[in-house]
CSV table of C-alpha atoms and ligand atoms in Angstrom, one decimal:
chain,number,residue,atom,x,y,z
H,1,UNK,CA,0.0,0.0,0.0
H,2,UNK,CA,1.6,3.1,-1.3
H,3,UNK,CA,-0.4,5.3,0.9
H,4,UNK,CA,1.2,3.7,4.5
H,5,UNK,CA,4.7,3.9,3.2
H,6,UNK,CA,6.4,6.8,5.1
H,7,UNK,CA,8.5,8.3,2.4
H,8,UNK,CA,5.7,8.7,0.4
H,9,UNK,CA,3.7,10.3,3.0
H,10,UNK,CA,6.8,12.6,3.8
H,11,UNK,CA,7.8,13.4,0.1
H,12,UNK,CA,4.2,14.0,-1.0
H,13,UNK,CA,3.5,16.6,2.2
H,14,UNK,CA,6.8,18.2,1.2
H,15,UNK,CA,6.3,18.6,-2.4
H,16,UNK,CA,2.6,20.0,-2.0
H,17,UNK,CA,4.3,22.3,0.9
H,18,UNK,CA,1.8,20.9,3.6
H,19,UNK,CA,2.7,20.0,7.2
H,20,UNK,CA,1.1,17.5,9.7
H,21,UNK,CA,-1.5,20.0,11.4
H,22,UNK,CA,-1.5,18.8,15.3
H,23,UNK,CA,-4.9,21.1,16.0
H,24,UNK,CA,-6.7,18.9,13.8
H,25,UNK,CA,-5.4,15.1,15.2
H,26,UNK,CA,-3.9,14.7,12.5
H,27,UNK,CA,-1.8,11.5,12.9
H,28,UNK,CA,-1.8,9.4,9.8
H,29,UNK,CA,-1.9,5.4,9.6
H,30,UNK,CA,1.0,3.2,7.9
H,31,UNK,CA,0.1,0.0,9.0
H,32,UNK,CA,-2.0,-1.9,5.6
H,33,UNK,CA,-3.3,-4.5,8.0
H,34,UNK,CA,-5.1,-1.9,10.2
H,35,UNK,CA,-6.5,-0.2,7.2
H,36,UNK,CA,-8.0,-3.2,5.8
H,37,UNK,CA,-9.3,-4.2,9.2
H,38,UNK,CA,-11.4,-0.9,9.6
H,39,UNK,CA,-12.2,-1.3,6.0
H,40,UNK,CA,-13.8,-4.5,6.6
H,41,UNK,CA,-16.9,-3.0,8.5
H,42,UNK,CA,-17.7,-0.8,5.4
H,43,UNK,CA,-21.4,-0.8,4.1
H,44,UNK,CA,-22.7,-0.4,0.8
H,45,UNK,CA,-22.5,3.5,1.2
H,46,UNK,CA,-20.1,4.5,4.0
H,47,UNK,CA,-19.3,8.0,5.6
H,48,UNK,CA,-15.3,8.4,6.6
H,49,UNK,CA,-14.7,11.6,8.5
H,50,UNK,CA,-11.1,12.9,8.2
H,51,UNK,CA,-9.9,11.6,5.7
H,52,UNK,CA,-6.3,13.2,5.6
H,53,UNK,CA,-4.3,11.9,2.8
H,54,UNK,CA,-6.4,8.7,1.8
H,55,UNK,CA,-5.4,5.6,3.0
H,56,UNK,CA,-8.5,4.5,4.9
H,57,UNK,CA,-10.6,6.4,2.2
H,58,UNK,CA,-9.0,4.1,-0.8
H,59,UNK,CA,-9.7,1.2,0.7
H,60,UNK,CA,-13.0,1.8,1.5
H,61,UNK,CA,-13.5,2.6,-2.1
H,62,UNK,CA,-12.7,-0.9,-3.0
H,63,UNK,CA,-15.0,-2.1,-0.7
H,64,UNK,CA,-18.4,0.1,-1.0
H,65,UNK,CA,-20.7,1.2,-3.6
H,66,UNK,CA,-20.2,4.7,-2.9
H,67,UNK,CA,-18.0,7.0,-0.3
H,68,UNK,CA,-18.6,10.3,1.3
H,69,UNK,CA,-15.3,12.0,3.0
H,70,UNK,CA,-15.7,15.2,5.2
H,71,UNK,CA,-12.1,16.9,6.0
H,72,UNK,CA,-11.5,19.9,7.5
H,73,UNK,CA,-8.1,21.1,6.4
H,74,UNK,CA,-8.4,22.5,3.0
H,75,UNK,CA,-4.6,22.2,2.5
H,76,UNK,CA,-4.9,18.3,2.5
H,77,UNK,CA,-7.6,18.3,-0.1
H,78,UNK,CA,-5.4,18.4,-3.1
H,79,UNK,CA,-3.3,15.6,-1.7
H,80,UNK,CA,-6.4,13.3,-0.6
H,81,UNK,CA,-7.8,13.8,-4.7
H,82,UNK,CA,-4.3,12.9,-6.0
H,83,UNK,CA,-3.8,9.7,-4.1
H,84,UNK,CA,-8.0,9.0,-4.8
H,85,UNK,CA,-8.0,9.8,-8.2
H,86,UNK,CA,-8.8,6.4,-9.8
H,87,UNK,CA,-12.2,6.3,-7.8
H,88,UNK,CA,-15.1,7.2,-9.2
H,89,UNK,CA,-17.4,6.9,-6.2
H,90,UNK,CA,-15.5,9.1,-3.7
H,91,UNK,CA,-17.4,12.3,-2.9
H,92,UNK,CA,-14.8,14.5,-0.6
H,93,UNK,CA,-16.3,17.2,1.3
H,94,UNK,CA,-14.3,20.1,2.7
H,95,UNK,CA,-15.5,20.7,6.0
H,96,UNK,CA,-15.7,20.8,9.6
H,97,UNK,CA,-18.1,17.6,10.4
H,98,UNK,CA,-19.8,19.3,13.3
H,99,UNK,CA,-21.2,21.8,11.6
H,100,UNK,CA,-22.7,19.1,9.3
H,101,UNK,CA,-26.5,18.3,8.9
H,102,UNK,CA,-25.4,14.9,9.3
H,103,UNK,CA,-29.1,13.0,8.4
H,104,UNK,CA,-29.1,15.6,5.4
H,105,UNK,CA,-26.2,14.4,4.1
H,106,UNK,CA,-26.5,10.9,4.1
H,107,UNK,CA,-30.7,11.2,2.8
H,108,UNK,CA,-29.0,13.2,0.0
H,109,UNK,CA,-26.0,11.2,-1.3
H,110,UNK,CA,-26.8,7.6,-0.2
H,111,UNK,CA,-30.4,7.4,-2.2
H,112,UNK,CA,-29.9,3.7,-3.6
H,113,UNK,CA,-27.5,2.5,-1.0
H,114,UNK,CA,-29.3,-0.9,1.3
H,115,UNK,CA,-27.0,0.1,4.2
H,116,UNK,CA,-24.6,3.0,5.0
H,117,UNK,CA,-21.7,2.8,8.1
H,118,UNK,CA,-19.8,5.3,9.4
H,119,UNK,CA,-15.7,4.2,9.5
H,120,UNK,CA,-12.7,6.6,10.7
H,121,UNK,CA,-9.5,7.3,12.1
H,122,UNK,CA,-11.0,10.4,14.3
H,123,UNK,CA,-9.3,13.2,15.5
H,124,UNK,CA,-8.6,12.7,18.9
H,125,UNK,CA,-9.8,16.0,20.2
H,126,UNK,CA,-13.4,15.4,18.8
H,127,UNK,CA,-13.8,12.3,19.6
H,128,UNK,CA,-17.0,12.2,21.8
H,129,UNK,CA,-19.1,14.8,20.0
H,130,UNK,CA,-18.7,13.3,16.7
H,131,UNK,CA,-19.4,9.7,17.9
H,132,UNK,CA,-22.5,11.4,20.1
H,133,UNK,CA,-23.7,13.1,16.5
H,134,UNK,CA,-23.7,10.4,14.2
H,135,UNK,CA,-26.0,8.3,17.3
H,136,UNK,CA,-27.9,10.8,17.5
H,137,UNK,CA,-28.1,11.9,13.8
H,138,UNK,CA,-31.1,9.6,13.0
H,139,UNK,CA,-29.3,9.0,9.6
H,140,UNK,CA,-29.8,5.5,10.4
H,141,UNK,CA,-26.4,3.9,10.3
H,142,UNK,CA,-25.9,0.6,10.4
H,143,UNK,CA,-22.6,0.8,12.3
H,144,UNK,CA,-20.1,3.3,13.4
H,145,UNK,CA,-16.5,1.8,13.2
H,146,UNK,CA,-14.1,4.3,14.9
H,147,UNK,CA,-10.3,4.4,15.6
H,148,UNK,CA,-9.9,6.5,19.0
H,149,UNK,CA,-8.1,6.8,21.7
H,150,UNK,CA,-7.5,3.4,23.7
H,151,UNK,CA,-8.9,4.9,27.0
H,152,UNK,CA,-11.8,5.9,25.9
H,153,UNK,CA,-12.9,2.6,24.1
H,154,UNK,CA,-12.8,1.1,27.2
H,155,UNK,CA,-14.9,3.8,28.9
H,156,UNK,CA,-17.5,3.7,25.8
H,157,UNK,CA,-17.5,-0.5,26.0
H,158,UNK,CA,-17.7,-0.3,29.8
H,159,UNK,CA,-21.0,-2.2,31.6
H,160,UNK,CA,-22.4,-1.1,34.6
H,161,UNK,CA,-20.9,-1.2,38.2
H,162,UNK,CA,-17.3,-0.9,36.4
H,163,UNK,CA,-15.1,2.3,37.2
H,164,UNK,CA,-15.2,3.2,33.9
H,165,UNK,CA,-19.1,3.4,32.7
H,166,UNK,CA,-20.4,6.6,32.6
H,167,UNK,CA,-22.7,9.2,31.5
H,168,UNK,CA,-21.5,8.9,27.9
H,169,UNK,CA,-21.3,5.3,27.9
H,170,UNK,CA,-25.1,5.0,29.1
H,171,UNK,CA,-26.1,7.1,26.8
H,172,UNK,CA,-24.5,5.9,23.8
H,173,UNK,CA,-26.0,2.2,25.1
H,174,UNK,CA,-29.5,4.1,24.0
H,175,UNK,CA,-28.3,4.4,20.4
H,176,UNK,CA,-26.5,0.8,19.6
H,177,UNK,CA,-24.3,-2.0,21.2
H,178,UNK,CA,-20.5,-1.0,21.1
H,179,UNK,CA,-17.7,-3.5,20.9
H,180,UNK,CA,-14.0,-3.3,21.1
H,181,UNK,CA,-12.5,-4.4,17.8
H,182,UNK,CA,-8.6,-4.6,18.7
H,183,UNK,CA,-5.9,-2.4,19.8
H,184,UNK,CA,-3.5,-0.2,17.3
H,185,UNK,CA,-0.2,1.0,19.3
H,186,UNK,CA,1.4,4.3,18.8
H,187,UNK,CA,3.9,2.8,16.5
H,188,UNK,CA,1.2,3.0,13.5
H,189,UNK,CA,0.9,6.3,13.2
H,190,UNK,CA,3.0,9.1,11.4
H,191,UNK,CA,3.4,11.8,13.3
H,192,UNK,CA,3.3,9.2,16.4
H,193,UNK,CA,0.8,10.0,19.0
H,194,UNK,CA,1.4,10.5,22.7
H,195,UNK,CA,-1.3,7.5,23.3
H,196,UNK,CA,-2.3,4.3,22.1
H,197,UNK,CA,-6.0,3.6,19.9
H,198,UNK,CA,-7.9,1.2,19.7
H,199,UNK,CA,-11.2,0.2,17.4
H,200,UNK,CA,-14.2,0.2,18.2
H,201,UNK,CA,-17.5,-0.8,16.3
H,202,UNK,CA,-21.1,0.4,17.4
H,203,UNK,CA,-24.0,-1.6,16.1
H,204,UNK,CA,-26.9,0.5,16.0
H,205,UNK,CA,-30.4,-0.2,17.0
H,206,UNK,CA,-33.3,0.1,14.3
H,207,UNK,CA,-35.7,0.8,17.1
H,208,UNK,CA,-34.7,2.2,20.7
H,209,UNK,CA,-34.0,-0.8,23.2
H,210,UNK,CA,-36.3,0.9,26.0
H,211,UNK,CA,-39.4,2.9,25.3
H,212,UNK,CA,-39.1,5.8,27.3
H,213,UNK,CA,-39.1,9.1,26.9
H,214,UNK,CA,-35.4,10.2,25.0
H,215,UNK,CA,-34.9,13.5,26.5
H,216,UNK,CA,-36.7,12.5,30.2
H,217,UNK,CA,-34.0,9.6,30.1
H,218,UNK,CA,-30.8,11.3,28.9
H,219,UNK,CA,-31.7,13.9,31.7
H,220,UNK,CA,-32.0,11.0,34.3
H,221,UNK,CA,-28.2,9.9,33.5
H,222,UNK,CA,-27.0,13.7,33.0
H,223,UNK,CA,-28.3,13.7,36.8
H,224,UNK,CA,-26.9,10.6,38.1
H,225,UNK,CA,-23.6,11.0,37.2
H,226,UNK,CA,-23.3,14.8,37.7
H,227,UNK,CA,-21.9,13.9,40.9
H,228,UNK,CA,-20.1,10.6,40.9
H,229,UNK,CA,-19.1,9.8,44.4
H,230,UNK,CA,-22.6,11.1,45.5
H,231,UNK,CA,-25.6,8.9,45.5
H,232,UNK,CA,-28.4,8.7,43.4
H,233,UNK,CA,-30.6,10.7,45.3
H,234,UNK,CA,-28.1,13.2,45.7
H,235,UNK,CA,-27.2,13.6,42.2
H,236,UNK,CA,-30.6,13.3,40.5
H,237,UNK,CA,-31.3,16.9,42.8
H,238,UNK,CA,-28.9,18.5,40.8
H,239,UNK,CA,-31.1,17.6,37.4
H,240,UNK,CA,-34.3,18.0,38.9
H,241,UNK,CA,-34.5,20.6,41.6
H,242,UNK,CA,-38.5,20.7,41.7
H,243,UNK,CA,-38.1,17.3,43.1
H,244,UNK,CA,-36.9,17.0,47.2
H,245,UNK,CA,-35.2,14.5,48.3
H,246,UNK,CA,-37.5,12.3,50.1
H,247,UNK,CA,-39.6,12.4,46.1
H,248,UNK,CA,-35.9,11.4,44.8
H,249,UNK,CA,-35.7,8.4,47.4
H,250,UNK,CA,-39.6,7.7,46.6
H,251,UNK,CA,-38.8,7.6,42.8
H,252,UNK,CA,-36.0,5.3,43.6
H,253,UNK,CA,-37.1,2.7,45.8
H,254,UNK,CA,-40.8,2.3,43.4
H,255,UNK,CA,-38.2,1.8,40.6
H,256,UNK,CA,-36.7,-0.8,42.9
H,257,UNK,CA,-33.1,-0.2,44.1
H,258,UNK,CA,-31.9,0.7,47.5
H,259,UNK,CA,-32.1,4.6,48.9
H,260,UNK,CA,-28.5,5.0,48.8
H,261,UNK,CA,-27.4,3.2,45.1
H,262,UNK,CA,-25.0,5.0,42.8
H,263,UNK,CA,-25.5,6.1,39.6
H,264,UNK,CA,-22.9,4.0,37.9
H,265,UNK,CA,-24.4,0.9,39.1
H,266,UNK,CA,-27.5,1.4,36.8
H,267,UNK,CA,-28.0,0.1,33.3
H,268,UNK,CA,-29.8,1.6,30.6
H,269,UNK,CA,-33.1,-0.1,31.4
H,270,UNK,CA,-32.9,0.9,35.4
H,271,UNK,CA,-32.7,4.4,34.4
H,272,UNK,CA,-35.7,4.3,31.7
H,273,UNK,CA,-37.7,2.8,35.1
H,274,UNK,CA,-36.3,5.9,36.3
H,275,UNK,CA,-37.1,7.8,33.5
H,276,UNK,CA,-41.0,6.8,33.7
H,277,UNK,CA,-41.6,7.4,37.0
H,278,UNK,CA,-40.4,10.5,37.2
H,279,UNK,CA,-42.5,11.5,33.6
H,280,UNK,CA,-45.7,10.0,35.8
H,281,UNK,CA,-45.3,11.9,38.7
S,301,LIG,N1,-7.9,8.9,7.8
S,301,LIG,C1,-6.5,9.4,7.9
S,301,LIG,C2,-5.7,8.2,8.3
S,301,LIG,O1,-6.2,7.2,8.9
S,301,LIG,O2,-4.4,8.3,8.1
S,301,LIG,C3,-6.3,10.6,8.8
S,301,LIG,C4,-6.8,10.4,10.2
S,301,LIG,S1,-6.3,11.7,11.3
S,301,LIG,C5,-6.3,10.9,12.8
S,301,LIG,C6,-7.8,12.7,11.4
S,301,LIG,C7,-8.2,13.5,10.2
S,301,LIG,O3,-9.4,14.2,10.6
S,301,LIG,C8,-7.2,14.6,9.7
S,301,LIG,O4,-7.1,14.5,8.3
S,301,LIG,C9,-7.9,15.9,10.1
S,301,LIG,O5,-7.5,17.0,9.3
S,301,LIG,C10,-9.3,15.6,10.0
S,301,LIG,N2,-10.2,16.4,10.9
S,301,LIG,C11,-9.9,17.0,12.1
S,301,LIG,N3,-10.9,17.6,12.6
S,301,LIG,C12,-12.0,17.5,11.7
S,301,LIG,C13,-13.3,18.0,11.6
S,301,LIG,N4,-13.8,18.7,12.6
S,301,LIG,N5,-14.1,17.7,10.6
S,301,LIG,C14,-13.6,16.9,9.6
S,301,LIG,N6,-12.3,16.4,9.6
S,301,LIG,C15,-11.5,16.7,10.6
C-alpha cells in the first residue's frame, strides 16, 4: 500500500508544501493491515470523517458502492484527490463535520445505498461529539466503526458497576451495542501519538431498546452521574431541583433499588424505570 509507506507520506507533504496539522489530530496510519481491518466493516454506502491523505478512504473505495469523505483542512484536499484519483465513487467534502447536517447528508448522497456505516480514524480531540452526532443523527447507520483513543474505548464499551461506565457510555448504550475491535499502538501512526488507539464498532439499533421518553431519560443519567461519588438521590437533585429528596428516594425505591445506590451501578433499562416514574409523577 503506497499510501502507509512513510517516504511517500513525507515526500508528497513536502512537495505540496503541507505539514502535519497537530490542531486537527492529525496522525496518519502506515500499518496496511489496520487499514483493511477498519475497511472491513464498510457498508454499501459509508461516511469516513477525516480523511487526511487517503489511506482509509481508498480502501474503502474498493470495498463500497459509494463513499462520502468530510475533512476539515483545506490544504490536504489536493493531496487526498491525488492519491483518490482512480475512484469514481468518492465524494470529498471540505469541511468541519460538526457543523454538518449529518441526516441531510446521508438522505442526499446515499439514495440507492441498502446500508450505509460510518468508518474513521478520528481526531482525537473530537472524539465524543462526533461519535455522540452520528448516534444521534437519526441517519440511520448501520454501524459506526471508529479508531480513538484506547482509553476511551474502554470507557464507551464499559458495563455497569465498572469504574469506567459513565454518563457517555449510558447514553451511547441508548443508540446501539458497542464493541472493542482490537488495539492499534502508537507505533502505526506518522506523526506518532502521545497514546495508544484502539477500534471500536457500534452496532446500532433500528428501534430504541427501551421505550421511554429520549430526552426525560438522557436527563435522568445527565443527573446521576453529575456527581459521581454522590448517591443517586443526591445527584438526580442536581437535574431535577422541583423534586426534594424524600420524592428522589420515593422515585428510587418504586423503581426498585436501594435509597443510597449509585449512579454508575444502573444500566440503561434501570434508568428508563427511572425515567418513567419521574414522567408519571
Ligand atoms: N484517515 C486518515 C488516516 O487514517 O491516516 C487521517 C486520520 S487523522 C487521525 C484525522 C483527520 O481528521 C485529519 O485528516 C484531520 O485533518 C481531520 N479532521 C480533524 N478535525 C476534523 C473535523 N472537525 N471535521 C472533519 N475532519 C477533521
Amino acid at each position: 500500500m503506497k499510501l502507509t509507506d512513510i517516504s511517500y507520506i513525507k515526500n508528497q507533504m513536502e512537495a505540496h508544501g503541507v505539514n502535519f496539522k497537530k490542531k486537527f489530530g492529525q496522525n496518519f496510519l502506515t500499518n496496511p493491515r489496520v487499514v483493511e481491518r477498519i475497511a472491513e466493516n464498510a457498508a454499501e454506502g459509508v461516511l469516513e470523517i477525516g480523511p487526511g491523505l487517503g489511506v482509509l478512504t481508498a480502501e474503502l473505495c474498493r470495498n463500497a458502492k459509494k463513499v462520502v469523505a468530510v475533512e476539515i483542512d483545506e490544504t490536504i484536499i489536493p493531496l487526498l484527490k491525488e492519491n483518490t484519483a482512480g475512484f469514481d465513487n468518492l465524494k470529498i467534502i471540505n469541511t468541519d463535520v460538526l457543523k454538518l447536517d449529518i441526516k441531510k447528508l446521508i438522505d442526499e448522497e446515499f439514495e440507492g445505498c441498502e446500508s450505509v456505516s460510518v468508518c474513521a480514524n478520528l481526531p482525537y480531540y473530537i472524539t465524543t461529539p462526533v461519535i455522540m452526532a452520528l448516534a444521534e443523527s437519526e441517519a440511520g447507520f448501520e454501524s459506526i466503526t471508529v479508531m480513538i483513543q484506547k482509553e476511551v474505548v474502554t470507557r464507551l464499551c464499559a458495563r455497569p458497576g465498572n469504574g469506567e461506565y459513565g454518563a457517555i457510555t449510558a447514553s451511547l448504550s441508548y443508540y446501539g451495542k458497542c464493541e472493542k475491535l482490537f488495539d492499534v499502538s502508537a507505533g502505526n501512526f506518522i506523526p506518532k501519538p502521545k497514546v495508544d488507539s484502539a477500534v471500536m464498532r457500534i452496532e446500532l439499533y433500528s428501534e430504541p431498546p427501551v421505550d421511554t421518553d429520549r430526552k426525560m431519560l438522557m436527563k435522568v443519567i445527565r443527573g446521576a452521574f453529575s456527581q459521581r461519588r454522590k448517591t443517586l438521590v443526591n445527584s438526580l437533585g442536581s437535574e431535577f431541583s422541583h423534586l426534594n429528596k424524600a420524592e428522589l428516594t420515593d422515585i428510587i425505591t418504586e423503581a426498585g433499588f436501594a435509597p443510597d445506590i449509585r449512579g454508575e451501578k444502573l444500566s440503561l433499562e434501570d434508568f428508563a424505570k427511572i425515567a418513567d416514574i419521574i414522567s408519571r409523577s
